Amino acid sequence: MAFAAPSSAGPLHTRELDNLYREHHHWLLGWLQRRIGNAFDAADISQDTFVRLLLNGHSPIPEQSRSHLAQIAKGLMIDMHRRRLLETAWLDTLARIPEQYAPSAESRAIILESLVRIDAMLDEMPAKVRETFLLSRFEGLTYTEIATQLCISVPTVRKYMLKAAQSCMACLGGNA
């Protein structure tokens, strides 16, 4: 293997990334094509995998290069799938809006990007915080009802809602 990296993970250098790309890109692309079944999506995710590795800045242990690349690619496949589900739901919603009330193409794109950011924000929340937030905002439950349903105290519900509000503010570009 021409990958000249230390025996443990460390900072990623340009030469190492170049070697990693040359040695594993073809394998990763084939691996993705078999899983996705679409050459264009596989190529996009393959490139995004190496970009993510570059942005991360750390070199994988040489013996674990393929598993590390596969792990990054799996996360990107999940992201792609979730985005497509959101896009489909958004397009279904748009199809039901009378044409005269439909948002402009620019507004549609902004709304879709906001939905993707909100979905990612919800996914990053701890499970109890997310569940508390969703029960409050989408089910309309009171803090007391949420506390009873989740077997937690009302002060804990308040704490979780504060964390959720901070996440929302950060997601929307405010200060949290």
mmCIF file of C-alpha atoms in Angstrom:
data_model
loop_
_atom_site.group_PDB
_atom_site.id
_atom_site.type_symbol
_atom_site.label_atom_id
_atom_site.label_comp_id
_atom_site.label_asym_id
_atom_site.label_seq_id
_atom_site.Cartn_x
_atom_site.Cartn_y
_atom_site.Cartn_z
ATOM 1 C CA MET A 1 0.000 0.000 0.000
ATOM 2 C CA ALA A 2 1.465 3.372 -1.027
ATOM 3 C CA PHE A 3 -0.445 5.249 1.694
ATOM 4 C CA ALA A 4 2.336 6.765 3.803
ATOM 5 C CA ALA A 5 0.668 7.558 7.084
ATOM 6 C CA PRO A 6 1.685 7.037 10.663
ATOM 7 C CA SER A 7 0.518 3.893 12.403
ATOM 8 C CA SER A 8 -2.212 5.865 14.170
ATOM 9 C CA ALA A 9 -4.656 8.459 12.929
ATOM 10 C CA GLY A 10 -3.236 11.944 12.650
ATOM 11 C CA PRO A 11 -3.537 15.197 10.715
ATOM 12 C CA LEU A 12 -4.392 14.699 7.066
ATOM 13 C CA HIS A 13 -1.831 16.084 4.626
ATOM 14 C CA THR A 14 -2.400 16.805 0.935
ATOM 15 C CA ARG A 15 -0.152 13.976 -0.225
ATOM 16 C CA GLU A 16 -1.908 11.507 2.091
ATOM 17 C CA LEU A 17 -5.333 12.587 0.826
ATOM 18 C CA ASP A 18 -4.125 12.265 -2.760
ATOM 19 C CA ASN A 19 -2.828 8.744 -2.070
ATOM 20 C CA LEU A 20 -5.987 7.793 -0.194
ATOM 21 C CA TYR A 21 -8.126 9.066 -3.049
ATOM 22 C CA ARG A 22 -6.121 7.274 -5.741
ATOM 23 C CA GLU A 23 -6.065 4.003 -3.805
ATOM 24 C CA HIS A 24 -9.674 3.886 -2.629
ATOM 25 C CA HIS A 25 -11.855 6.092 -4.839
ATOM 26 C CA HIS A 26 -12.567 3.375 -7.400
ATOM 27 C CA TRP A 27 -13.418 0.878 -4.660
ATOM 28 C CA LEU A 28 -15.666 3.398 -2.843
ATOM 29 C CA LEU A 29 -17.467 4.349 -6.051
ATOM 30 C CA GLY A 30 -18.199 0.680 -6.822
ATOM 31 C CA TRP A 31 -19.297 0.031 -3.242
ATOM 32 C CA LEU A 32 -21.688 2.992 -3.394
ATOM 33 C CA GLN A 33 -23.059 2.046 -6.830
ATOM 34 C CA ARG A 34 -23.925 -1.433 -5.562
ATOM 35 C CA ARG A 35 -25.778 0.025 -2.584
ATOM 36 C CA ILE A 36 -27.476 2.983 -4.253
ATOM 37 C CA GLY A 37 -27.982 1.661 -7.769
ATOM 38 C CA ASN A 38 -27.426 5.101 -9.278
ATOM 39 C CA ALA A 39 -24.054 6.063 -10.737
ATOM 40 C CA PHE A 40 -24.644 9.824 -10.418
ATOM 41 C CA ASP A 41 -25.606 9.648 -6.732
ATOM 42 C CA ALA A 42 -22.718 7.266 -6.075
ATOM 43 C CA ALA A 43 -20.275 9.684 -7.712
ATOM 44 C CA ASP A 44 -21.639 12.609 -5.687
ATOM 45 C CA ILE A 45 -21.434 10.738 -2.397
ATOM 46 C CA SER A 46 -17.974 9.423 -3.230
ATOM 47 C CA GLN A 47 -16.683 12.945 -3.820
ATOM 48 C CA ASP A 48 -18.504 14.253 -0.736
ATOM 49 C CA THR A 49 -16.881 11.498 1.321
ATOM 50 C CA PHE A 50 -13.413 12.723 0.439
ATOM 51 C CA VAL A 51 -14.447 16.344 0.979
ATOM 52 C CA ARG A 52 -15.771 15.402 4.425
ATOM 53 C CA LEU A 53 -12.484 13.631 5.154
ATOM 54 C CA LEU A 54 -10.557 16.716 4.046
ATOM 55 C CA LEU A 55 -12.720 19.022 6.183
ATOM 56 C CA ASN A 56 -12.337 16.662 9.148
ATOM 57 C CA GLY A 57 -8.593 17.004 8.720
ATOM 58 C CA HIS A 58 -7.608 13.644 10.214
ATOM 59 C CA SER A 59 -6.068 10.749 8.397
ATOM 60 C CA PRO A 60 -7.587 7.313 9.026
ATOM 61 C CA ILE A 61 -5.356 4.490 10.193
ATOM 62 C CA PRO A 62 -4.130 2.891 6.937
ATOM 63 C CA GLU A 63 -5.497 -0.550 7.790
ATOM 64 C CA GLN A 64 -8.910 1.020 8.444
ATOM 65 C CA SER A 65 -9.077 3.370 5.446
ATOM 66 C CA ARG A 66 -11.889 1.543 3.663
ATOM 67 C CA SER A 67 -14.010 1.085 6.760
ATOM 68 C CA HIS A 68 -13.500 4.751 7.641
ATOM 69 C CA LEU A 69 -14.497 5.865 4.130
ATOM 70 C CA ALA A 70 -17.492 3.509 4.182
ATOM 71 C CA GLN A 71 -18.626 4.926 7.526
ATOM 72 C CA ILE A 72 -18.508 8.487 6.196
ATOM 73 C CA ALA A 73 -20.309 7.414 3.002
ATOM 74 C CA LYS A 74 -23.049 5.648 4.993
ATOM 75 C CA GLY A 75 -23.774 8.859 6.865
ATOM 76 C CA LEU A 76 -23.908 10.773 3.594
ATOM 77 C CA MET A 77 -26.289 8.169 2.101
ATOM 78 C CA ILE A 78 -28.582 8.589 5.106
ATOM 79 C CA ASP A 79 -28.440 12.364 4.687
ATOM 80 C CA MET A 80 -29.305 12.026 0.987
ATOM 81 C CA HIS A 81 -32.220 9.707 1.736
ATOM 82 C CA ARG A 82 -33.601 12.003 4.449
ATOM 83 C CA ARG A 83 -33.295 15.037 2.181
ATOM 84 C CA ARG A 84 -35.157 13.247 -0.581
ATOM 85 C CA LEU A 85 -37.942 12.274 1.817
ATOM 86 C CA LEU A 86 -38.227 15.917 2.871
ATOM 87 C CA GLU A 87 -38.203 17.060 -0.759
ATOM 88 C CA THR A 88 -40.957 14.594 -1.649
ATOM 89 C CA ALA A 89 -43.109 15.676 1.296
ATOM 90 C CA TRP A 90 -42.517 19.338 0.402
ATOM 91 C CA LEU A 91 -43.422 18.754 -3.257
ATOM 92 C CA ASP A 92 -46.565 16.875 -2.186
ATOM 93 C CA THR A 93 -47.528 19.839 -0.009
ATOM 94 C CA LEU A 94 -46.862 22.297 -2.842
ATOM 95 C CA ALA A 95 -49.023 20.228 -5.192
ATOM 96 C CA ARG A 96 -52.006 20.783 -2.871
ATOM 97 C CA ILE A 97 -51.570 24.569 -2.705
ATOM 98 C CA PRO A 98 -53.676 26.535 -5.200
ATOM 99 C CA GLU A 99 -51.398 28.025 -7.845
ATOM 100 C CA GLN A 100 -52.152 31.627 -6.915
ATOM 101 C CA TYR A 101 -50.907 30.951 -3.351
ATOM 102 C CA ALA A 102 -47.859 28.894 -4.269
ATOM 103 C CA PRO A 103 -44.506 30.360 -3.180
ATOM 104 C CA SER A 104 -41.968 31.513 -5.752
ATOM 105 C CA ALA A 105 -39.191 29.179 -6.844
ATOM 106 C CA GLU A 106 -36.742 31.106 -4.647
ATOM 107 C CA SER A 107 -39.045 30.816 -1.611
ATOM 108 C CA ARG A 108 -39.496 27.097 -2.276
ATOM 109 C CA ALA A 109 -35.737 26.565 -2.262
ATOM 110 C CA ILE A 110 -35.312 28.597 0.930
ATOM 111 C CA ILE A 111 -38.102 26.672 2.658
ATOM 112 C CA LEU A 112 -36.634 23.318 1.594
ATOM 113 C CA GLU A 113 -33.194 24.282 2.914
ATOM 114 C CA SER A 114 -34.816 25.390 6.173
ATOM 115 C CA LEU A 115 -36.622 22.049 6.442
ATOM 116 C CA VAL A 116 -33.341 20.207 5.916
ATOM 117 C CA ARG A 117 -31.633 22.293 8.627
ATOM 118 C CA ILE A 118 -34.541 21.758 11.036
ATOM 119 C CA ASP A 119 -34.493 18.011 10.368
ATOM 120 C CA ALA A 120 -30.754 17.891 11.082
ATOM 121 C CA MET A 121 -31.241 19.966 14.247
ATOM 122 C CA LEU A 122 -33.947 17.602 15.494
ATOM 123 C CA ASP A 123 -31.761 14.600 14.708
ATOM 124 C CA GLU A 124 -28.892 16.051 16.750
ATOM 125 C CA MET A 125 -31.050 16.635 19.833
ATOM 126 C CA PRO A 126 -30.923 14.060 22.613
ATOM 127 C CA ALA A 127 -33.946 11.746 22.298
ATOM 128 C CA LYS A 128 -35.770 12.998 25.420
ATOM 129 C CA VAL A 129 -35.265 16.646 24.445
ATOM 130 C CA ARG A 130 -36.541 15.966 20.917
ATOM 131 C CA GLU A 131 -39.544 14.016 22.186
ATOM 132 C CA THR A 132 -40.384 16.742 24.710
ATOM 133 C CA PHE A 133 -40.147 19.421 22.012
ATOM 134 C CA LEU A 134 -42.290 17.485 19.525
ATOM 135 C CA LEU A 135 -44.948 16.678 22.120
ATOM 136 C CA SER A 136 -45.141 20.355 23.041
ATOM 137 C CA ARG A 137 -45.062 21.909 19.581
ATOM 138 C CA PHE A 138 -46.801 19.323 17.405
ATOM 139 C CA GLU A 139 -49.067 17.479 19.821
ATOM 140 C CA GLY A 140 -49.927 20.591 21.824
ATOM 141 C CA LEU A 141 -49.373 18.921 25.191
ATOM 142 C CA THR A 142 -48.842 21.017 28.317
ATOM 143 C CA TYR A 143 -45.645 20.675 30.329
ATOM 144 C CA THR A 144 -47.583 18.708 32.958
ATOM 145 C CA GLU A 145 -48.970 16.328 30.317
ATOM 146 C CA ILE A 146 -45.513 15.853 28.821
ATOM 147 C CA ALA A 147 -44.027 15.184 32.267
ATOM 148 C CA THR A 148 -46.681 12.550 32.934
ATOM 149 C CA GLN A 149 -46.302 10.905 29.523
ATOM 150 C CA LEU A 150 -42.485 10.773 29.668
ATOM 151 C CA CYS A 151 -42.295 9.999 33.406
ATOM 152 C CA ILE A 152 -40.160 13.051 34.120
ATOM 153 C CA SER A 153 -40.657 16.144 36.281
ATOM 154 C CA VAL A 154 -42.104 19.438 35.057
ATOM 155 C CA PRO A 155 -38.777 21.215 35.805
ATOM 156 C CA THR A 156 -37.077 18.636 33.561
ATOM 157 C CA VAL A 157 -39.615 19.397 30.827
ATOM 158 C CA ARG A 158 -38.752 23.097 31.198
ATOM 159 C CA LYS A 159 -35.022 22.305 31.001
ATOM 160 C CA TYR A 160 -35.542 20.180 27.871
ATOM 161 C CA MET A 161 -37.673 22.879 26.232
ATOM 162 C CA LEU A 162 -34.955 25.444 26.937
ATOM 163 C CA LYS A 163 -32.375 23.170 25.278
ATOM 164 C CA ALA A 164 -34.724 22.679 22.313
ATOM 165 C CA ALA A 165 -35.307 26.434 22.025
ATOM 166 C CA GLN A 166 -31.550 27.034 22.058
ATOM 167 C CA SER A 167 -31.116 24.470 19.281
ATOM 168 C CA CYS A 168 -33.879 26.145 17.267
ATOM 169 C CA MET A 169 -32.285 29.562 17.668
ATOM 170 C CA ALA A 170 -28.915 28.208 16.573
ATOM 171 C CA CYS A 171 -30.560 26.461 13.607
ATOM 172 C CA LEU A 172 -32.335 29.614 12.517
ATOM 173 C CA GLY A 173 -29.144 31.637 12.747
ATOM 174 C CA GLY A 174 -29.836 33.394 16.032
ATOM 175 C CA ASN A 175 -27.603 33.401 19.050
ATOM 176 C CA ALA A 176 -28.104 30.454 21.358
#
